[in-house]
PDB file of C-alpha atoms in Angstrom:
ATOM      1  CA  MET Z   1    -113.194 212.282  78.378  1.00  0.00           C
ATOM      2  CA  LYS Z   2    -115.866 211.860  80.908  1.00  0.00           C
ATOM      3  CA  THR Z   3    -115.673 210.928  84.628  1.00  0.00           C
ATOM      4  CA  LEU Z   4    -117.399 209.820  87.516  1.00  0.00           C
ATOM      5  CA  ILE Z   5    -117.166 210.732  91.226  1.00  0.00           C
ATOM      6  CA  PHE Z   6    -118.974 208.899  93.810  1.00  0.00           C
ATOM      7  CA  ASN Z   7    -119.006 211.897  96.507  1.00  0.00           C
ATOM      8  CA  GLY Z   8    -119.798 209.317 100.156  1.00  0.00           C
ATOM      9  CA  SER Z   9    -119.897 213.499 101.770  1.00  0.00           C
ATOM     10  CA  PRO Z  10    -123.250 215.041 103.360  1.00  0.00           C
ATOM     11  CA  ARG Z  11    -122.007 218.340 103.689  1.00  0.00           C
ATOM     12  CA  ASP Z  12    -121.661 220.792 100.294  1.00  0.00           C
ATOM     13  CA  ASN Z  13    -118.863 222.211 102.323  1.00  0.00           C
ATOM     14  CA  GLY Z  14    -116.861 220.006 103.914  1.00  0.00           C
ATOM     15  CA  ASP Z  15    -113.299 218.555 103.094  1.00  0.00           C
ATOM     16  CA  THR Z  16    -114.627 216.272 101.156  1.00  0.00           C
ATOM     17  CA  ALA Z  17    -116.864 219.126  98.731  1.00  0.00           C
ATOM     18  CA  PHE Z  18    -113.684 220.705  98.466  1.00  0.00           C
ATOM     19  CA  LEU Z  19    -111.134 218.633  96.873  1.00  0.00           C
ATOM     20  CA  ILE Z  20    -113.745 217.250  94.971  1.00  0.00           C
ATOM     21  CA  ASN Z  21    -114.809 220.304  93.907  1.00  0.00           C
ATOM     22  CA  GLU Z  22    -110.546 221.563  93.430  1.00  0.00           C
ATOM     23  CA  LEU Z  23    -110.539 218.744  91.457  1.00  0.00           C
ATOM     24  CA  ARG Z  24    -113.177 219.052  88.674  1.00  0.00           C
ATOM     25  CA  GLN Z  25    -111.835 222.971  88.203  1.00  0.00           C
ATOM     26  CA  GLN Z  26    -108.521 220.932  87.220  1.00  0.00           C
ATOM     27  CA  LEU Z  27    -110.601 218.413  84.671  1.00  0.00           C
ATOM     28  CA  ASP Z  28    -110.719 218.911  81.342  1.00  0.00           C
ATOM     29  CA  SER Z  29    -113.959 215.922  80.966  1.00  0.00           C
ATOM     30  CA  LYS Z  30    -117.285 216.321  81.781  1.00  0.00           C
ATOM     31  CA  VAL Z  31    -117.868 215.110  84.419  1.00  0.00           C
ATOM     32  CA  MET Z  32    -121.169 212.808  86.631  1.00  0.00           C
ATOM     33  CA  LEU Z  33    -120.854 213.676  90.147  1.00  0.00           C
ATOM     34  CA  ILE Z  34    -122.665 211.280  92.719  1.00  0.00           C
ATOM     35  CA  ASP Z  35    -123.652 212.604  95.736  1.00  0.00           C
ATOM     36  CA  THR Z  36    -124.992 209.195  97.815  1.00  0.00           C
ATOM     37  CA  PHE Z  37    -126.633 211.389 100.656  1.00  0.00           C
ATOM     38  CA  TYR Z  38    -129.048 212.912  97.947  1.00  0.00           C
ATOM     39  CA  SER Z  39    -128.885 210.762  94.882  1.00  0.00           C
ATOM     40  CA  GLU Z  40    -132.012 208.862  94.519  1.00  0.00           C
ATOM     41  CA  ILE Z  41    -130.193 204.793  94.008  1.00  0.00           C
ATOM     42  CA  SER Z  42    -131.242 202.101  96.255  1.00  0.00           C
ATOM     43  CA  PRO Z  43    -129.305 199.821  97.541  1.00  0.00           C
ATOM     44  CA  CYS Z  44    -128.369 196.166  96.640  1.00  0.00           C
ATOM     45  CA  THR Z  45    -131.470 193.635  97.566  1.00  0.00           C
ATOM     46  CA  ASP Z  46    -129.352 190.624  97.361  1.00  0.00           C
ATOM     47  CA  CYS Z  47    -132.659 189.791  94.630  1.00  0.00           C
ATOM     48  CA  ARG Z  48    -129.716 187.015  92.895  1.00  0.00           C
ATOM     49  CA  ASN Z  49    -131.343 188.825  89.542  1.00  0.00           C
ATOM     50  CA  CYS Z  50    -127.515 189.190  88.367  1.00  0.00           C
ATOM     51  CA  TRP Z  51    -127.628 185.291  88.986  1.00  0.00           C
ATOM     52  CA  LYS Z  52    -129.541 184.930  85.736  1.00  0.00           C
ATOM     53  CA  LYS Z  53    -129.337 187.689  83.414  1.00  0.00           C
ATOM     54  CA  VAL Z  54    -127.534 191.146  83.007  1.00  0.00           C
ATOM     55  CA  GLY Z  55    -128.521 193.560  84.107  1.00  0.00           C
ATOM     56  CA  CYS Z  56    -129.950 195.127  87.879  1.00  0.00           C
ATOM     57  CA  SER Z  57    -133.691 194.701  88.663  1.00  0.00           C
ATOM     58  CA  ILE Z  58    -133.843 197.897  90.751  1.00  0.00           C
ATOM     59  CA  ASN Z  59    -135.325 200.430  87.683  1.00  0.00           C
ATOM     60  CA  ASP Z  60    -134.062 204.102  89.368  1.00  0.00           C
ATOM     61  CA  ASP Z  61    -131.105 206.258  89.087  1.00  0.00           C
ATOM     62  CA  MET Z  62    -128.563 203.825  89.021  1.00  0.00           C
ATOM     63  CA  GLN Z  63    -129.126 202.194  85.826  1.00  0.00           C
ATOM     64  CA  ASP Z  64    -128.361 205.813  84.000  1.00  0.00           C
ATOM     65  CA  VAL Z  65    -124.116 205.436  86.453  1.00  0.00           C
ATOM     66  CA  TYR Z  66    -124.384 201.821  84.892  1.00  0.00           C
ATOM     67  CA  GLU Z  67    -124.152 203.571  81.402  1.00  0.00           C
ATOM     68  CA  TYR Z  68    -122.012 206.571  82.342  1.00  0.00           C
ATOM     69  CA  ILE Z  69    -119.655 203.119  84.287  1.00  0.00           C
ATOM     70  CA  LYS Z  70    -119.688 201.614  80.860  1.00  0.00           C
ATOM     71  CA  GLU Z  71    -118.208 204.722  79.424  1.00  0.00           C
ATOM     72  CA  CYS Z  72    -116.230 206.624  80.955  1.00  0.00           C
ATOM     73  CA  ASP Z  73    -112.368 207.095  80.883  1.00  0.00           C
ATOM     74  CA  ASN Z  74    -111.796 207.944  84.963  1.00  0.00           C
ATOM     75  CA  ILE Z  75    -113.343 207.005  88.566  1.00  0.00           C
ATOM     76  CA  VAL Z  76    -112.945 209.355  91.507  1.00  0.00           C
ATOM     77  CA  ILE Z  77    -114.349 207.481  94.683  1.00  0.00           C
ATOM     78  CA  ALA Z  78    -114.329 210.545  97.484  1.00  0.00           C
ATOM     79  CA  SER Z  79    -115.254 209.927 101.049  1.00  0.00           C
ATOM     80  CA  PRO Z  80    -114.678 211.311 104.842  1.00  0.00           C
ATOM     81  CA  LEU Z  81    -114.032 208.891 107.406  1.00  0.00           C
ATOM     82  CA  HIS Z  82    -116.773 207.273 109.267  1.00  0.00           C
ATOM     83  CA  PHE Z  83    -115.179 204.823 111.475  1.00  0.00           C
ATOM     84  CA  SER Z  84    -111.925 204.361 109.450  1.00  0.00           C
ATOM     85  CA  GLU Z  85    -114.392 203.570 106.348  1.00  0.00           C
ATOM     86  CA  LEU Z  86    -116.201 204.995 103.184  1.00  0.00           C
ATOM     87  CA  THR Z  87    -119.793 206.440 104.198  1.00  0.00           C
ATOM     88  CA  GLY Z  88    -122.649 203.666 105.333  1.00  0.00           C
ATOM     89  CA  THR Z  89    -124.951 206.410 101.868  1.00  0.00           C
ATOM     90  CA  LEU Z  90    -121.626 205.459  99.840  1.00  0.00           C
ATOM     91  CA  LEU Z  91    -121.685 202.233 100.908  1.00  0.00           C
ATOM     92  CA  SER Z  92    -125.362 201.453  99.903  1.00  0.00           C
ATOM     93  CA  VAL Z  93    -125.048 202.937  97.027  1.00  0.00           C
ATOM     94  CA  ALA Z  94    -121.810 200.998  95.966  1.00  0.00           C
ATOM     95  CA  SER Z  95    -123.220 197.671  96.738  1.00  0.00           C
ATOM     96  CA  ARG Z  96    -125.446 197.810  93.630  1.00  0.00           C
ATOM     97  CA  LEU Z  97    -121.822 197.223  92.145  1.00  0.00           C
ATOM     98  CA  GLN Z  98    -122.986 193.590  92.906  1.00  0.00           C
ATOM     99  CA  VAL Z  99    -124.587 193.363  89.439  1.00  0.00           C
ATOM    100  CA  TYR Z 100    -121.051 193.023  88.113  1.00  0.00           C
ATOM    101  CA  TYR Z 101    -119.606 189.965  90.291  1.00  0.00           C
ATOM    102  CA  GLY Z 102    -123.209 188.668  89.379  1.00  0.00           C
ATOM    103  CA  SER Z 103    -122.880 188.846  85.971  1.00  0.00           C
ATOM    104  CA  LYS Z 104    -118.962 187.551  85.729  1.00  0.00           C
ATOM    105  CA  ARG Z 105    -119.882 184.534  88.394  1.00  0.00           C
ATOM    106  CA  PHE Z 106    -123.244 183.210  87.303  1.00  0.00           C
ATOM    107  CA  LEU Z 107    -123.449 184.159  83.561  1.00  0.00           C
ATOM    108  CA  ASN Z 108    -119.661 184.472  82.442  1.00  0.00           C
ATOM    109  CA  VAL Z 109    -120.215 188.073  81.151  1.00  0.00           C
ATOM    110  CA  VAL Z 110    -118.557 190.298  82.145  1.00  0.00           C
ATOM    111  CA  GLN Z 111    -120.585 193.940  81.907  1.00  0.00           C
ATOM    112  CA  VAL Z 112    -117.703 196.600  81.479  1.00  0.00           C
ATOM    113  CA  THR Z 113    -115.078 196.118  79.560  1.00  0.00           C
ATOM    114  CA  LYS Z 114    -113.029 198.896  78.822  1.00  0.00           C
ATOM    115  CA  ARG Z 115    -110.046 200.249  81.341  1.00  0.00           C
ATOM    116  CA  LYS Z 116    -110.733 203.393  83.497  1.00  0.00           C
ATOM    117  CA  LYS Z 117    -108.448 205.335  85.828  1.00  0.00           C
ATOM    118  CA  GLY Z 118    -109.545 205.307  89.080  1.00  0.00           C
ATOM    119  CA  ALA Z 119    -108.541 207.286  92.134  1.00  0.00           C
ATOM    120  CA  ILE Z 120    -109.815 207.580  95.931  1.00  0.00           C
ATOM    121  CA  ILE Z 121    -109.660 210.697  97.867  1.00  0.00           C
ATOM    122  CA  LEU Z 122    -110.470 210.044 101.302  1.00  0.00           C
ATOM    123  CA  CYS Z 123    -110.628 213.106 104.523  1.00  0.00           C
ATOM    124  CA  GLY Z 124    -110.744 212.352 107.774  1.00  0.00           C
ATOM    125  CA  GLY Z 125    -110.422 214.054 111.482  1.00  0.00           C
ATOM    126  CA  GLY Z 126    -110.838 211.140 113.767  1.00  0.00           C
ATOM    127  CA  ASP Z 127    -107.910 208.713 115.368  1.00  0.00           C
ATOM    128  CA  GLY Z 128    -108.503 205.795 112.810  1.00  0.00           C
ATOM    129  CA  GLY Z 129    -106.870 205.260 109.218  1.00  0.00           C
ATOM    130  CA  PRO Z 130    -106.953 205.180 106.082  1.00  0.00           C
ATOM    131  CA  GLU Z 131    -106.744 201.070 105.955  1.00  0.00           C
ATOM    132  CA  MET Z 132    -110.590 199.919 105.249  1.00  0.00           C
ATOM    133  CA  ALA Z 133    -111.879 202.885 103.767  1.00  0.00           C
ATOM    134  CA  LEU Z 134    -108.938 202.541 100.895  1.00  0.00           C
ATOM    135  CA  SER Z 135    -109.490 198.039 100.347  1.00  0.00           C
ATOM    136  CA  THR Z 136    -113.176 198.698 100.182  1.00  0.00           C
ATOM    137  CA  ALA Z 137    -112.209 201.729  97.629  1.00  0.00           C
ATOM    138  CA  GLY Z 138    -109.689 199.506  95.364  1.00  0.00           C
ATOM    139  CA  THR Z 139    -112.201 196.294  95.385  1.00  0.00           C
ATOM    140  CA  LEU Z 140    -114.907 198.978  93.653  1.00  0.00           C
ATOM    141  CA  LEU Z 141    -112.538 200.406  91.401  1.00  0.00           C
ATOM    142  CA  LYS Z 142    -111.485 197.142  90.449  1.00  0.00           C
ATOM    143  CA  LEU Z 143    -115.493 195.863  89.928  1.00  0.00           C
ATOM    144  CA  MET Z 144    -115.523 198.935  87.359  1.00  0.00           C
ATOM    145  CA  GLN Z 145    -112.496 198.432  85.553  1.00  0.00           C
ATOM    146  CA  ALA Z 146    -110.853 201.136  87.422  1.00  0.00           C
ATOM    147  CA  ASP Z 147    -106.732 200.575  87.601  1.00  0.00           C
ATOM    148  CA  LEU Z 148    -105.713 203.048  90.593  1.00  0.00           C
ATOM    149  CA  VAL Z 149    -103.314 205.780  90.145  1.00  0.00           C
ATOM    150  CA  LYS Z 150    -103.845 207.921  92.978  1.00  0.00           C
ATOM    151  CA  THR Z 151    -104.955 208.111  96.316  1.00  0.00           C
ATOM    152  CA  VAL Z 152    -105.468 211.767  97.887  1.00  0.00           C
ATOM    153  CA  THR Z 153    -105.905 211.831 101.564  1.00  0.00           C
ATOM    154  CA  SER Z 154    -105.834 214.126 104.014  1.00  0.00           C
ATOM    155  CA  LEU Z 155    -106.141 212.754 107.675  1.00  0.00           C
ATOM    156  CA  HIS Z 156    -106.064 215.497 110.040  1.00  0.00           C
ATOM    157  CA  THR Z 157    -108.892 217.446 109.509  1.00  0.00           C
ATOM    158  CA  ASP Z 158    -110.406 218.489 112.534  1.00  0.00           C
ATOM    159  CA  ASP Z 159    -106.897 220.816 112.752  1.00  0.00           C
ATOM    160  CA  LEU Z 160    -106.330 220.871 109.468  1.00  0.00           C
ATOM    161  CA  PRO Z 161    -109.034 221.860 106.512  1.00  0.00           C
ATOM    162  CA  SER Z 162    -108.499 220.375 103.656  1.00  0.00           C
ATOM    163  CA  LYS Z 163    -108.232 223.973 102.460  1.00  0.00           C
ATOM    164  CA  ASP Z 164    -105.128 224.423 104.148  1.00  0.00           C
ATOM    165  CA  ASP Z 165    -103.867 221.060 103.672  1.00  0.00           C
ATOM    166  CA  GLU Z 166    -100.800 221.744 101.476  1.00  0.00           C
ATOM    167  CA  ALA Z 167    -100.447 217.986 100.322  1.00  0.00           C
ATOM    168  CA  ALA Z 168    -104.012 217.681 100.046  1.00  0.00           C
ATOM    169  CA  LEU Z 169    -103.849 220.326  97.412  1.00  0.00           C
ATOM    170  CA  THR Z 170    -100.780 218.854  95.179  1.00  0.00           C
ATOM    171  CA  ASP Z 171    -102.263 215.238  94.608  1.00  0.00           C
ATOM    172  CA  ILE Z 172    -105.729 217.380  94.185  1.00  0.00           C
ATOM    173  CA  ALA Z 173    -103.032 219.015  91.524  1.00  0.00           C
ATOM    174  CA  ASP Z 174    -101.128 215.395  90.088  1.00  0.00           C
ATOM    175  CA  LEU Z 175    -104.174 213.508  90.206  1.00  0.00           C
ATOM    176  CA  ALA Z 176    -105.946 215.747  87.994  1.00  0.00           C
ATOM    177  CA  GLU Z 177    -103.071 215.640  86.190  1.00  0.00           C
ATOM    178  CA  MET Z 178    -102.848 211.929  84.849  1.00  0.00           C
ATOM    179  CA  LEU Z 179    -106.821 212.248  84.707  1.00  0.00           C
ATOM    180  CA  ASN Z 180    -106.395 214.376  82.585  1.00  0.00           C
ATOM    181  CA  ASN Z 181    -103.613 212.462  80.034  1.00  0.00           C
ATOM    182  CA  GLU Z 182    -104.634 209.439  77.665  1.00  0.00           C
TER     183      GLU Z 182
END
């Protein structure tokens, strides 16, 4: 079993990182973690190379991620909410998934054929809701052939840190069980 986790948080000891670490401790799989704030992955430049041939023209760490997406069993998108949306760096890295849309739309080639389990983890302490981020993350999961099996939220972190959010911790345990079962 292999799991890919996109971490949109800049904070190593923040609420999102805490929930990711809780999940990782309970997973029975190899995990590739992409820390989008520290990755060497450039955003999509809309060069439209993927309209003409399969693959992305940018040669960086995303090439390894593309390979892992093809073979992994689970994909998790985890992010704090910034203005009710996924973080900017997560969206920047995710823009490189445009290659999947381009090849399917213009070349009639589906690059990722293996179905996967998908999950979303969102944390936030502001007064905005998670709806936009959930919609965006759901679209990204679909591009990677991942079917959403669970969403975990901890949305009052200004008053209740994720480490004390019993509902979120229970949801993380449930998610780990779902991802561990083939």
